[in-house]
Amino acid sequence: MTRYIAPSILAADFANLQKEIEIINASKADFIHCDIMDGVYVPNISFGLPVVEAVKRHAQKPLDVHLMIVEPERYLKKFRDAGAFYLTVHQETCMHLHSTVTEIKKLGMKAGVSLNPHTPVNTLEEIINDVDMVLIMTVNPGFGGQEFIPRSYEKIRKLKALIESSGSHALIEVDGGVDLTNAGTLFETGVNVLVTGTTIFESENPAETIRQLKNTGR
Ligand code: DX5
Ligand code: ZN
């Protein structure tokens, strides 16, 4: 099974963002994960459209944009125009999730849906065949550098079973507290995409850390 790494720039040095992106460009990373936080859905404010546009100008990897905002349907086209390749909304923030997923795809992006730690996998049963990726939050969203929630493994197994039983092509992505101690087990459990911020950007050699994350357990 293909293994993807999506470094989260929330943990990057924002005073030197172009340099950080160039390091990612030269690495084995597959996506650049952009965490958009509005201070309402999550108790933190990160960055918005101008930063995504700036990242896009320098990125040589597709942008994996994670919307931790209320009423994300207001901004789908704006994030498409800013350069989003994957656009992920939270199940908990969408009154009309099927319609929002349909609109994301109509705009030419890949549609992702994210579940908070308390939200069951079965809430996606009716749209699992419409989405391109499911992002399982392995921490409570809002901050980098948190502890991985161990119960996430059981949730990944449930999601994998739903994807297999429904014939969905959705990728499984996890986000939060991912590091070299759990990356191998996560891939073995069926995860396709690891989002990692702190482990990569606080390491001495981010490109080497990305290589290790991708090959761990092999
Ligand atoms: C948290 C974000 C994560 C976070 C990853 O709400 O969605 O992407 O930045 O953080 P680490 O890898 O530092 O735990
Ligand atoms: Zn994220």
PDB file of C-alpha atoms and ligand atoms in Angstrom, residues 8 33 35 66 68 135 137 175 195, ligand 2:
ATOM      1  CA  SER A   8       1.744  20.275   8.580  1.00  0.00           C
ATOM      2  CA  HIS A  33      -0.825  20.146   4.963  1.00  0.00           C
ATOM      3  CA  ASP A  35      -4.250  23.899   8.935  1.00  0.00           C
ATOM      4  CA  HIS A  66      -7.655  21.165   6.411  1.00  0.00           C
ATOM      5  CA  MET A  68     -11.115  23.739  11.012  1.00  0.00           C
ATOM      6  CA  LEU A 135      -9.100  12.473   7.956  1.00  0.00           C
ATOM      7  CA  MET A 137      -8.176  13.415  14.072  1.00  0.00           C
ATOM      8  CA  ASP A 175      -3.543  13.994  11.985  1.00  0.00           C
ATOM      9  CA  VAL A 195       0.027  14.363   8.775  1.00  0.00           C
TER      10      VAL A 195
HETATM   11 ZN    ZN B   2      -4.522  19.264  10.226  1.00  0.00          ZN
END
